[in-house]
Tab-separated table of C-alpha atoms in Angstrom:
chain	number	residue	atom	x	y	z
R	21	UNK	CA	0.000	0.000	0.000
R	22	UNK	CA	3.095	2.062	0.839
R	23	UNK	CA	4.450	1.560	-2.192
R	24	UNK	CA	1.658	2.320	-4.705
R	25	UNK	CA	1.397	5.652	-2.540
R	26	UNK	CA	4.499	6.673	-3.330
R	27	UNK	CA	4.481	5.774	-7.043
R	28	UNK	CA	1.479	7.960	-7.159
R	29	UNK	CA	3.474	10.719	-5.191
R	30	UNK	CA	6.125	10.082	-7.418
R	31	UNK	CA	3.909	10.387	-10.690
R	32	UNK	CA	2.515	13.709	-9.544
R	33	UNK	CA	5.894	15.202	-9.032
R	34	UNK	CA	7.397	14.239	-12.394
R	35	UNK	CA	3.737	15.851	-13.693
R	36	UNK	CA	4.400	18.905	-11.601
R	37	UNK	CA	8.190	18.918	-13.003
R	38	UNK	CA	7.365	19.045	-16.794
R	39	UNK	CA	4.554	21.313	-16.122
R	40	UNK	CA	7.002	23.821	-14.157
R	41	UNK	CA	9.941	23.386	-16.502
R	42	UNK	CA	7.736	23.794	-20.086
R	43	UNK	CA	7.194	27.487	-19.955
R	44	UNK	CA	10.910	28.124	-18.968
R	45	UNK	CA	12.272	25.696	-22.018
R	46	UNK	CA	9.777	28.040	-24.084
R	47	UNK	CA	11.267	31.373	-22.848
R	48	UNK	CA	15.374	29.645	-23.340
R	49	UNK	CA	13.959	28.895	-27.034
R	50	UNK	CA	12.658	32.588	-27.671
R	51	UNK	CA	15.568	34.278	-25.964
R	52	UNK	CA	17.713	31.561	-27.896
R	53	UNK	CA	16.037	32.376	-31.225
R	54	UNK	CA	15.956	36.573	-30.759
R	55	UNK	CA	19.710	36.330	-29.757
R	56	UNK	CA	20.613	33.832	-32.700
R	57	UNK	CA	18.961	35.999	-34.991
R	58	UNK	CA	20.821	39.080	-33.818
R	59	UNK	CA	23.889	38.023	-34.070
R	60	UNK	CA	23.126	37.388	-38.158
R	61	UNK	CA	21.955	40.823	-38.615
């Protein structure tokens, strides 16, 4: 019993983690883009 609670805690955290760490991948990849792009022009 235990153990399926913590696989569920453990499931919810890794959910949390992607959740938390998608918008700041999307900001790195506009900031990443914008400076890439300035150093062309």
């Amino acid at each position: 019993m235990f153990r399926a609670i913590a696989d569920v805690l453990r499931q919810i955290g890794s959910a949390i983690a992607t959740v938390v760490t998608l918008p700041f991948r999307a900001v790195a990849r506009l900031f990443g883009g914008a400076s890439s792009t300035a150093h062309r022009a």
